[in-house]
mmCIF file of C-alpha atoms in Angstrom:
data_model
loop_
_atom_site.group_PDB
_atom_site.id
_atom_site.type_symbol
_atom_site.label_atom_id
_atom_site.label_comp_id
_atom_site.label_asym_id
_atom_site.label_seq_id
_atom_site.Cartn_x
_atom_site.Cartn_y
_atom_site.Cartn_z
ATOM 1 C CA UNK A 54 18.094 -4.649 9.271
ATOM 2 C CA UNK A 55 15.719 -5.840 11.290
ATOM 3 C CA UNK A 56 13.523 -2.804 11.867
ATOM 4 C CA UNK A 57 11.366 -3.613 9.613
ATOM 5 C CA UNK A 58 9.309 -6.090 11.143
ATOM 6 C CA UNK A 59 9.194 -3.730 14.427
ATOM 7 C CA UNK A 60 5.565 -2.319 13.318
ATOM 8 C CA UNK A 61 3.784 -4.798 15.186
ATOM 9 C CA UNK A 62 5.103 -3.592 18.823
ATOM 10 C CA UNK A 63 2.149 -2.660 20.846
ATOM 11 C CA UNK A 64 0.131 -1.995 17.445
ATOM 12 C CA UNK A 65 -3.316 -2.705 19.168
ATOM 13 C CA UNK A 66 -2.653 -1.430 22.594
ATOM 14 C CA UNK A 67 -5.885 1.016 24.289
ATOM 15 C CA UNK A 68 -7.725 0.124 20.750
ATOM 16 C CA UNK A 69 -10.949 -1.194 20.487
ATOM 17 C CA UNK A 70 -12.785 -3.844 18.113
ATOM 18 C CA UNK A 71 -13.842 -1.590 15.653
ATOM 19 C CA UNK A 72 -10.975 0.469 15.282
ATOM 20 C CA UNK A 73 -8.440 -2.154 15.525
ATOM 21 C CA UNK A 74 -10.516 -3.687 12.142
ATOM 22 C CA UNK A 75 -10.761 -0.236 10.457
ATOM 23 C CA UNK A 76 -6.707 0.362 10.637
ATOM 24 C CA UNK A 77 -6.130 -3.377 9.736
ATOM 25 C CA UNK A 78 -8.647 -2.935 6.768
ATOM 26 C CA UNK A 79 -6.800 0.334 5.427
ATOM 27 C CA UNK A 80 -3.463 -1.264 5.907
ATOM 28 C CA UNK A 81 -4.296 -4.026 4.493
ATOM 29 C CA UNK A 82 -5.841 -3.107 1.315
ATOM 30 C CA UNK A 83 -2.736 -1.215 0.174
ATOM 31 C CA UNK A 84 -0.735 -4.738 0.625
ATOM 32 C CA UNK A 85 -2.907 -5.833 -1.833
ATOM 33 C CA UNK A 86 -2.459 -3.753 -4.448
ATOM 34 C CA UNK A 87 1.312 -3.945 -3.617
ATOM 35 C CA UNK A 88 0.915 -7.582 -4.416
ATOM 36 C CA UNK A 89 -0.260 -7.210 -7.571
ATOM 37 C CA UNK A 90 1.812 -4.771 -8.453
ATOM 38 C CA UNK A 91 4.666 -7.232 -7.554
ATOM 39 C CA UNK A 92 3.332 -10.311 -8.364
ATOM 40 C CA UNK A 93 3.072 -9.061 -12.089
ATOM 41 C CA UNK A 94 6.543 -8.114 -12.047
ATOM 42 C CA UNK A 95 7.831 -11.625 -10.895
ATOM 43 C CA UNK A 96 5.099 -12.911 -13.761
ATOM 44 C CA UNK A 97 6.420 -10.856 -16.212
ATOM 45 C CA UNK A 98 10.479 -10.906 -15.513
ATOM 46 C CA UNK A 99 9.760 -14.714 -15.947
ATOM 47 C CA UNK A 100 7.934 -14.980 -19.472
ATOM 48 C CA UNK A 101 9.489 -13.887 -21.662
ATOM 49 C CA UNK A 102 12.912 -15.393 -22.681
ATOM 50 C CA UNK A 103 14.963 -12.396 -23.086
ATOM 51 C CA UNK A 104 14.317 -11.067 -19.205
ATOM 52 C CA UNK A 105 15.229 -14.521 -18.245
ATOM 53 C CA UNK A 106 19.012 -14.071 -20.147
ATOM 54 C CA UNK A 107 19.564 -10.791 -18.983
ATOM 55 C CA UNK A 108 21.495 -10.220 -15.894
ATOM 56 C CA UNK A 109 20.192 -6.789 -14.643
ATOM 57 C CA UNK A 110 16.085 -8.604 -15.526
ATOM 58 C CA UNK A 111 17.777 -11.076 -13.211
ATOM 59 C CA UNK A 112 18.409 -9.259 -10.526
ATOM 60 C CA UNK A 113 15.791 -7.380 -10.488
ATOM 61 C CA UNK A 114 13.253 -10.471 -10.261
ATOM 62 C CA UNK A 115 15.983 -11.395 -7.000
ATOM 63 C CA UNK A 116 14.980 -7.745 -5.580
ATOM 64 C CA UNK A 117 11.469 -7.848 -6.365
ATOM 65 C CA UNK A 118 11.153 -11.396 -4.966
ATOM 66 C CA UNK A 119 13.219 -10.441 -1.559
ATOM 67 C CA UNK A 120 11.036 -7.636 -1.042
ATOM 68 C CA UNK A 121 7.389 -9.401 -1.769
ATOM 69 C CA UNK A 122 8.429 -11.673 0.753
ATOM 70 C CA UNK A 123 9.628 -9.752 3.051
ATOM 71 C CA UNK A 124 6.178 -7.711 2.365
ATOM 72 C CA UNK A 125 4.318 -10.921 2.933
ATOM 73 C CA UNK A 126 5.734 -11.688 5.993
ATOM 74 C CA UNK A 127 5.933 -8.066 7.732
ATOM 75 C CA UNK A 128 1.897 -8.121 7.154
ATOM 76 C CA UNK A 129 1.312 -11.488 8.781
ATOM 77 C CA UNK A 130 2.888 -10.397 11.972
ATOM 78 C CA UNK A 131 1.234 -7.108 11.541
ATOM 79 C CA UNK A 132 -2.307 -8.860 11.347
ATOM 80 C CA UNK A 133 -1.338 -11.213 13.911
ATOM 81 C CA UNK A 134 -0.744 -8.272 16.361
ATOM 82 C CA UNK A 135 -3.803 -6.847 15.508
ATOM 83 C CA UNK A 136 -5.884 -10.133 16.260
ATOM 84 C CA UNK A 137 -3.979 -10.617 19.475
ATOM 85 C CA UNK A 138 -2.247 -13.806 18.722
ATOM 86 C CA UNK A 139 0.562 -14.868 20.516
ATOM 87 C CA UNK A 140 2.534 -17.466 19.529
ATOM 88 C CA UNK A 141 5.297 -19.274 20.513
ATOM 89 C CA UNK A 142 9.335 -18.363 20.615
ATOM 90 C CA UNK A 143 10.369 -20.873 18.091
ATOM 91 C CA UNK A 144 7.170 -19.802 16.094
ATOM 92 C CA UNK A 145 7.858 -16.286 15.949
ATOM 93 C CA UNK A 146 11.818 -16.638 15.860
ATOM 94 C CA UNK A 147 11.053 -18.604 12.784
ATOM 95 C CA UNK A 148 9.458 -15.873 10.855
ATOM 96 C CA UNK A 149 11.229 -12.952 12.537
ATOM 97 C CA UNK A 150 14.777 -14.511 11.367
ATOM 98 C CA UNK A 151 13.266 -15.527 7.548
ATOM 99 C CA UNK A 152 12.064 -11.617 7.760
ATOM 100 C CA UNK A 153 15.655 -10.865 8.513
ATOM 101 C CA UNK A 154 16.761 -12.436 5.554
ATOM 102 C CA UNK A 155 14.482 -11.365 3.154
ATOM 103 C CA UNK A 156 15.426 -7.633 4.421
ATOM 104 C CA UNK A 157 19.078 -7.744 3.826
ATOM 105 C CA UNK A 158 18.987 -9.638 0.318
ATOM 106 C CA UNK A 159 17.623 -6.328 -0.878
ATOM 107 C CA UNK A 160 20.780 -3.808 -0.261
ATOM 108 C CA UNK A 161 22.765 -6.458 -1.601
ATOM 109 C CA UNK A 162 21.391 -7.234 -4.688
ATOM 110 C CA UNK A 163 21.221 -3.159 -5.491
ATOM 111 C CA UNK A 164 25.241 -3.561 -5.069
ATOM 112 C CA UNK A 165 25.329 -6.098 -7.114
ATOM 113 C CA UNK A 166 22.897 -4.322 -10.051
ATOM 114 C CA UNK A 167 25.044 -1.099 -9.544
ATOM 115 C CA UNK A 168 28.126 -2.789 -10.196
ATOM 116 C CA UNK A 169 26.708 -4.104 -13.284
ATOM 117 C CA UNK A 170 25.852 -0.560 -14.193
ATOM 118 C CA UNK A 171 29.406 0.334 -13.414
ATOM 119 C CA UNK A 172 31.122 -2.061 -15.498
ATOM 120 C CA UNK A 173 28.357 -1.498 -18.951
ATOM 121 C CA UNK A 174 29.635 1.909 -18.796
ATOM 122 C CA UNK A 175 33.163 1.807 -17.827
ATOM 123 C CA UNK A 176 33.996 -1.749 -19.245
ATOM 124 C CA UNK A 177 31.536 -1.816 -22.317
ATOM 125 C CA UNK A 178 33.753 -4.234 -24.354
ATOM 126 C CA UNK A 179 34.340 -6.528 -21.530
ATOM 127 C CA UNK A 180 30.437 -6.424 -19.807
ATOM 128 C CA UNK A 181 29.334 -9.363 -21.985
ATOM 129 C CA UNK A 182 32.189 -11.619 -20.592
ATOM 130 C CA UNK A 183 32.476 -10.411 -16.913
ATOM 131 C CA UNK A 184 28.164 -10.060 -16.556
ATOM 132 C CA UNK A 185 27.002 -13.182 -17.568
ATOM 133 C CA UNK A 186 23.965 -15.074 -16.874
ATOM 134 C CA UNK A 187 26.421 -17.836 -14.841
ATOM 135 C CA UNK A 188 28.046 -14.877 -12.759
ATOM 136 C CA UNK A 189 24.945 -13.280 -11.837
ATOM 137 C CA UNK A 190 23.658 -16.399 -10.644
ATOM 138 C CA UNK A 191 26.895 -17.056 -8.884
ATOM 139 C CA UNK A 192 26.310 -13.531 -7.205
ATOM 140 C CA UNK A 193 22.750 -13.986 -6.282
ATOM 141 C CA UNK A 194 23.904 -17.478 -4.526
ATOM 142 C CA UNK A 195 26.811 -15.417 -2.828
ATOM 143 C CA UNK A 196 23.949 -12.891 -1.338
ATOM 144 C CA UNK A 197 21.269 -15.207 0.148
ATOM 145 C CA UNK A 198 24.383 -17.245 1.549
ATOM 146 C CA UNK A 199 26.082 -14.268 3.104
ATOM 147 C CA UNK A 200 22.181 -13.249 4.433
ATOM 148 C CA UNK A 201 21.942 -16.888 5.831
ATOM 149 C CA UNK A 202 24.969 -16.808 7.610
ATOM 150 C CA UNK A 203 24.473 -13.730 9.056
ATOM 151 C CA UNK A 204 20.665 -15.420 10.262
ATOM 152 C CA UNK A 205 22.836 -18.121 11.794
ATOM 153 C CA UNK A 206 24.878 -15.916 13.850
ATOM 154 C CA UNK A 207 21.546 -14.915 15.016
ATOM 155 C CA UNK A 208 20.115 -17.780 15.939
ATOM 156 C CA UNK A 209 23.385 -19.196 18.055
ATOM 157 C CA UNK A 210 23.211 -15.575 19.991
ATOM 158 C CA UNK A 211 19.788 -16.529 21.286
ATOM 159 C CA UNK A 212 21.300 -20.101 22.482
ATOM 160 C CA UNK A 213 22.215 -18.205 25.355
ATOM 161 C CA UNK A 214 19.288 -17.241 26.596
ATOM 162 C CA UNK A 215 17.848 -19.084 29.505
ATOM 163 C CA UNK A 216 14.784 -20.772 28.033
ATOM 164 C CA UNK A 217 14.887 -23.297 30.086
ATOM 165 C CA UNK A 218 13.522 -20.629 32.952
ATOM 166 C CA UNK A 219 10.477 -19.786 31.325
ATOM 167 C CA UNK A 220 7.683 -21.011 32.584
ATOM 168 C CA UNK A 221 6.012 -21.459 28.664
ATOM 169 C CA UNK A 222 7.615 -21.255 25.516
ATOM 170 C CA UNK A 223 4.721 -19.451 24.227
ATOM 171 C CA UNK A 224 5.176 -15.470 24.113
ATOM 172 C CA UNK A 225 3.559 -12.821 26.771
ATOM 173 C CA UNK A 226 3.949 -10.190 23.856
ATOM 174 C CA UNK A 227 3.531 -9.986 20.450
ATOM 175 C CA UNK A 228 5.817 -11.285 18.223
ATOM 176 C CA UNK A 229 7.813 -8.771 16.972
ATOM 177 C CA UNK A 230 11.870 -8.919 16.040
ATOM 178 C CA UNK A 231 12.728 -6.469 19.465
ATOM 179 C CA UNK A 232 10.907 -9.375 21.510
ATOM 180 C CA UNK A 233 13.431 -12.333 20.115
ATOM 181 C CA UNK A 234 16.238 -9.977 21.501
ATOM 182 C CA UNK A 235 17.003 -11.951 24.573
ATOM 183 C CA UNK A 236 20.101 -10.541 25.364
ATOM 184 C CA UNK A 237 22.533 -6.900 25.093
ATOM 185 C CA UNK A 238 24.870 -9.141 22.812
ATOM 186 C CA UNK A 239 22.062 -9.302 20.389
ATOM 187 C CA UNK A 240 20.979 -6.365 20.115
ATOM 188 C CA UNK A 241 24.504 -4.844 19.919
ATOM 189 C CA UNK A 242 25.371 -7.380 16.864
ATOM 190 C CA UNK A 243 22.104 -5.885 15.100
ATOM 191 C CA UNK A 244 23.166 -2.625 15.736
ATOM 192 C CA UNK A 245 26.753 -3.297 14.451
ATOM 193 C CA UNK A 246 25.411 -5.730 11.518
ATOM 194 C CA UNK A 247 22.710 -2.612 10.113
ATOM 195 C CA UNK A 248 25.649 0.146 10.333
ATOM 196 C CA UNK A 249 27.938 -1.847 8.819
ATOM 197 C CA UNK A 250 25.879 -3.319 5.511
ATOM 198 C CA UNK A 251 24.758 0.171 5.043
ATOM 199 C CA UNK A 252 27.621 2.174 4.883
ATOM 200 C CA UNK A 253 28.994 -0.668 2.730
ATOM 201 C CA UNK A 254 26.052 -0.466 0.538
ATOM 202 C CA UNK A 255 26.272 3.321 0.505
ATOM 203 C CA UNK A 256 29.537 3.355 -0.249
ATOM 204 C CA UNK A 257 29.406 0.841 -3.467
ATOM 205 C CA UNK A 258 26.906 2.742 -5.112
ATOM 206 C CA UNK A 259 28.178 6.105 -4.503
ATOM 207 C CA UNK A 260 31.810 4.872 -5.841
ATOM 208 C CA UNK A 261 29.936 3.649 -9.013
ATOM 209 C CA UNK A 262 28.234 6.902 -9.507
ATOM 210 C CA UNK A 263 31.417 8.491 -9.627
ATOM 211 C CA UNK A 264 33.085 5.982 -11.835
ATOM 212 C CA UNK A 265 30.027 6.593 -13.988
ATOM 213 C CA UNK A 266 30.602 10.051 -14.007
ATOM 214 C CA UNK A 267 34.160 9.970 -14.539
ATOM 215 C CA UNK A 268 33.237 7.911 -17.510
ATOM 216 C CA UNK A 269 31.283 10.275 -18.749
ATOM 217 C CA UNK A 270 33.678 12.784 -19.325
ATOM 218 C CA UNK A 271 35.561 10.597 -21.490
ATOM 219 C CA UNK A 272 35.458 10.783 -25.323
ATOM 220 C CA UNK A 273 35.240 6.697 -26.101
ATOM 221 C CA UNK A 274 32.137 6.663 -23.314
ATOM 222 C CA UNK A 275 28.550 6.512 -24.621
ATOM 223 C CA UNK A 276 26.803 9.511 -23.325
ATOM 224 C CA UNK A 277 23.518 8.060 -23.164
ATOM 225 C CA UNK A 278 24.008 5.208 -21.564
ATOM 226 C CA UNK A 279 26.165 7.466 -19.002
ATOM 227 C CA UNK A 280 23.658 9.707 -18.057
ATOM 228 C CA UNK A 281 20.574 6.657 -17.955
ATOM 229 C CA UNK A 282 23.462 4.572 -15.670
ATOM 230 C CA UNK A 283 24.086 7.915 -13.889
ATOM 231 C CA UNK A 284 20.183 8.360 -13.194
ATOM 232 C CA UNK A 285 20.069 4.296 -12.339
ATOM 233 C CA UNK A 286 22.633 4.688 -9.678
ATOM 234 C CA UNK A 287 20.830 7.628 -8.025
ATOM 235 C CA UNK A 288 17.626 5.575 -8.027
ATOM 236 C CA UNK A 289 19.502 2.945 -6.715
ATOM 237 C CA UNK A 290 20.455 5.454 -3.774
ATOM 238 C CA UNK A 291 17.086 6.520 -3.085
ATOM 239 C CA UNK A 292 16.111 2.945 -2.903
ATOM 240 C CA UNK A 293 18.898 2.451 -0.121
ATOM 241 C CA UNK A 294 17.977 5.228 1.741
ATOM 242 C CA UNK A 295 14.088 4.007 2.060
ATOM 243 C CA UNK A 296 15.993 0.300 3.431
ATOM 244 C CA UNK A 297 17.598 2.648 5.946
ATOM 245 C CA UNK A 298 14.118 4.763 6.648
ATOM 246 C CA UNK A 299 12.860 1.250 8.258
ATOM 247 C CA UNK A 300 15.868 1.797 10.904
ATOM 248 C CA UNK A 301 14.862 5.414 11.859
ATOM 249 C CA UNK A 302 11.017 3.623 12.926
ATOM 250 C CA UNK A 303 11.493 3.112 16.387
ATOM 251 C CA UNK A 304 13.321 6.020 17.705
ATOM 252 C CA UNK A 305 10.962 8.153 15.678
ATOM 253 C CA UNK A 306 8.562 6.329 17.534
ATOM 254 C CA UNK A 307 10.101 7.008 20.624
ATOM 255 C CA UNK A 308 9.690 10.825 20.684
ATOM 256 C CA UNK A 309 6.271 10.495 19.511
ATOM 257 C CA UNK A 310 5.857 8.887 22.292
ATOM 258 C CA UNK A 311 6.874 11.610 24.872
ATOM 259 C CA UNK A 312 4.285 14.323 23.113
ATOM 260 C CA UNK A 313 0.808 12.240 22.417
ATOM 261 C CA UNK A 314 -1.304 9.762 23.678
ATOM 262 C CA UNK A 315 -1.146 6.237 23.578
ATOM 263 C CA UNK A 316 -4.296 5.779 21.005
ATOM 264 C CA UNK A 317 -2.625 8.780 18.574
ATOM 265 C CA UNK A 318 0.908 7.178 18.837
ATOM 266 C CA UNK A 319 -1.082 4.075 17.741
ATOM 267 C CA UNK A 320 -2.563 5.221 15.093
ATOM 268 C CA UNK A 321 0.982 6.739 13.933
ATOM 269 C CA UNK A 322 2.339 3.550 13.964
ATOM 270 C CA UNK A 323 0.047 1.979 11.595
ATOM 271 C CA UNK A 324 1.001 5.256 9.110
ATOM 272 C CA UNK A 325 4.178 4.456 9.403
ATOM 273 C CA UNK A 326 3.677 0.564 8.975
ATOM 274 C CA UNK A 327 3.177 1.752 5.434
ATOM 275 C CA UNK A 328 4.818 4.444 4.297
ATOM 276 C CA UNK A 329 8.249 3.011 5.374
ATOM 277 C CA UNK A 330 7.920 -0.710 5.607
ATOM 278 C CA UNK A 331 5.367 -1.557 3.445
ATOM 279 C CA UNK A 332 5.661 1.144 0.656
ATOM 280 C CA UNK A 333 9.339 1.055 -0.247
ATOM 281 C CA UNK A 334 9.137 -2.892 -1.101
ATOM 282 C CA UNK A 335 6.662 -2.088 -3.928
ATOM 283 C CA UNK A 336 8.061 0.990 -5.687
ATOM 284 C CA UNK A 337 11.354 -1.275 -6.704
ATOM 285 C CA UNK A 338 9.120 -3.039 -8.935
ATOM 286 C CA UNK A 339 6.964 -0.327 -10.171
ATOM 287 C CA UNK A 340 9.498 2.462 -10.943
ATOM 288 C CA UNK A 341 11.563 0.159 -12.688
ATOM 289 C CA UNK A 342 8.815 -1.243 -14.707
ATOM 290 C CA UNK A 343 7.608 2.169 -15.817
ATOM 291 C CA UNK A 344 11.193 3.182 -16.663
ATOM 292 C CA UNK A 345 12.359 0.272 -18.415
ATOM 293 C CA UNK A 346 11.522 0.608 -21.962
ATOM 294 C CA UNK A 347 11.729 -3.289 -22.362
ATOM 295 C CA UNK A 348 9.432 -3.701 -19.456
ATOM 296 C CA UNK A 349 6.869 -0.956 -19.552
ATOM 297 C CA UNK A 350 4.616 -1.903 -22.482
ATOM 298 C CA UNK A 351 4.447 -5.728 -20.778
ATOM 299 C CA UNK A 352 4.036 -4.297 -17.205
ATOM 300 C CA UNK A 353 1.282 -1.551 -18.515
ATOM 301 C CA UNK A 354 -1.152 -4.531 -20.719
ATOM 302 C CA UNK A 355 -0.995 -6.865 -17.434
ATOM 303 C CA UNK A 356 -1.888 -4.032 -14.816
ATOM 304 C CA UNK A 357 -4.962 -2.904 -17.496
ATOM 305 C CA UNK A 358 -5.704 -6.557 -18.492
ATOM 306 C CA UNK A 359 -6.299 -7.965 -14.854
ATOM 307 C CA UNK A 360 -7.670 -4.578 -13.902
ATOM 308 C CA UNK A 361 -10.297 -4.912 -16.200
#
């Protein structure tokens, strides 16, 4: 999971002034608007008394909240490549390991809100006793703590590293989550962590599309809300796969690399920076706001209110 902070590797390299403050301009003023977009959400999912007593509202402000953060911090590294700063190991292991976390809250918490989906449909009499407010809290506790430890394990893998031989603690590149790892072990452990919390991801969500549909089929089952959990559970999906696009940057990268310059590979990068770190952590909030039939009247009179 922790591709997505690898933007800022080399971002700036053979650019000049000018056009290292054009791309940061461009990329930056789609952040912006992704704020908004997000920060409304979080405003929203916490006025109102009924999305604050509803587990899936609850979960959602848990994904929204992961992935602002995570948006938040992917853009200061990205502007701090572009302005050349290095900083220091424990500076940039700080935010690369708090970027970590933020990243992997956000699979788990779609488990979580496709299980819930699961059991409205195939449990209907029982979802008010099994999804309740205190359980979903109970599960959103679970995920940052499983998250955490998994940032721990981390953090003791780069004990091993020999700091002690550097001649500086502060960085010669910049900071960037392929930079803080110091050794085979921890790159092998991301490797091994990503594969496995995505196939387990994958593999809840599919299983609960096919309960769904299974569901479905049955007389007692409430079509509708079968077929609006059905489409739910293929967003959720979709939402997966764009966590799992941020994997596929590098080695994408990579054979770009082999057929253009330097300057167009750049300037690839930065497209990329967007379309599959930055632009997947805002369309959580938006395309459920717009579906939601609770949320999209709310969402719609903030956007044109502060718009305006």
């Amino acid at each position: 999971m922790s591709y997505a902070t690898q933007s800022q590797i080399n971002i700036t390299v053979g650019l000049g002034f000018s056009e290292r403050v054009m791309l940061s301009t461009l990329a930056s003023l789609p952040c912006c608007i992704f704020f908004f977009i997000n920060g409304t959400m979080l405003f929203i999912l916490r006025s109102k008394l009924v999305f604050r007593e509803t587990s899936r509202y609850v979960l959602l402000y848990n994904l929204t909240f992961a992935d602002t953060v995570q948006m938040a911090l992917s853009q200061v590294l990205y502007l701090l490549s572009v302005s050349k700063v290095m900083l220091t190991y424990p500076v940039c292991g700080f935010l690369v390991m708090l970027a970590n976390l933020t990243n992997e809250v956000s699979p788990l918490t779609l488990v979580v809100m496709s299980l819930e989906r699961y059991v409205a449909v195939c449990y209907p009499l029982r979802h008010a006793t099994i999804i309740t407010i205190r359980n979903t809290e109970v599960a959103i506790i679970m995920i940052w703590a499983f998250c955490s430890l998994n940032v721990l394990t981390r953090v003791l893998l780069l004990l091993d590293f020999p700091f002690e031989d550097l001649q500086s603690l502060k960085m010669t590149y910049f900071c960037n989550t392929l930079v803080m790892f110091l050794g085979p072990v921890s790159d092998l452990y991301d490797k091994a962590y990503t594969v496995f919390l995505f196939v387990s991801a994958g593999a809840a969500v599919i299983c609960s599309y096919i309960g769904v549909i299974a569901a479905a089929r049955s007389a007692s089952t409430d079509k509708t809300s079968a077929r609006k959990a059905r489409k739910t559970l293929l967003l959720h999906l979709v939402q997966l796969c764009l966590s799992l696009s941020s994997t596929i940057h590098n080695p994408v990268l990579l054979v770009f690399s082999r057929i253009v310059t330097r300057i167009v590979l750049v300037r690839i990068q930065n497209v990329f920076y967007l379309l599959i770190i930055i632009l997947p952590r805002c369309l959580s909030a938006l395309i459920y706001g717009l579906r939601d039939q609770t949320i999209r009247p709310v969402l719609m009179y903030y956007l044109c209110y502060l718009c305006h």
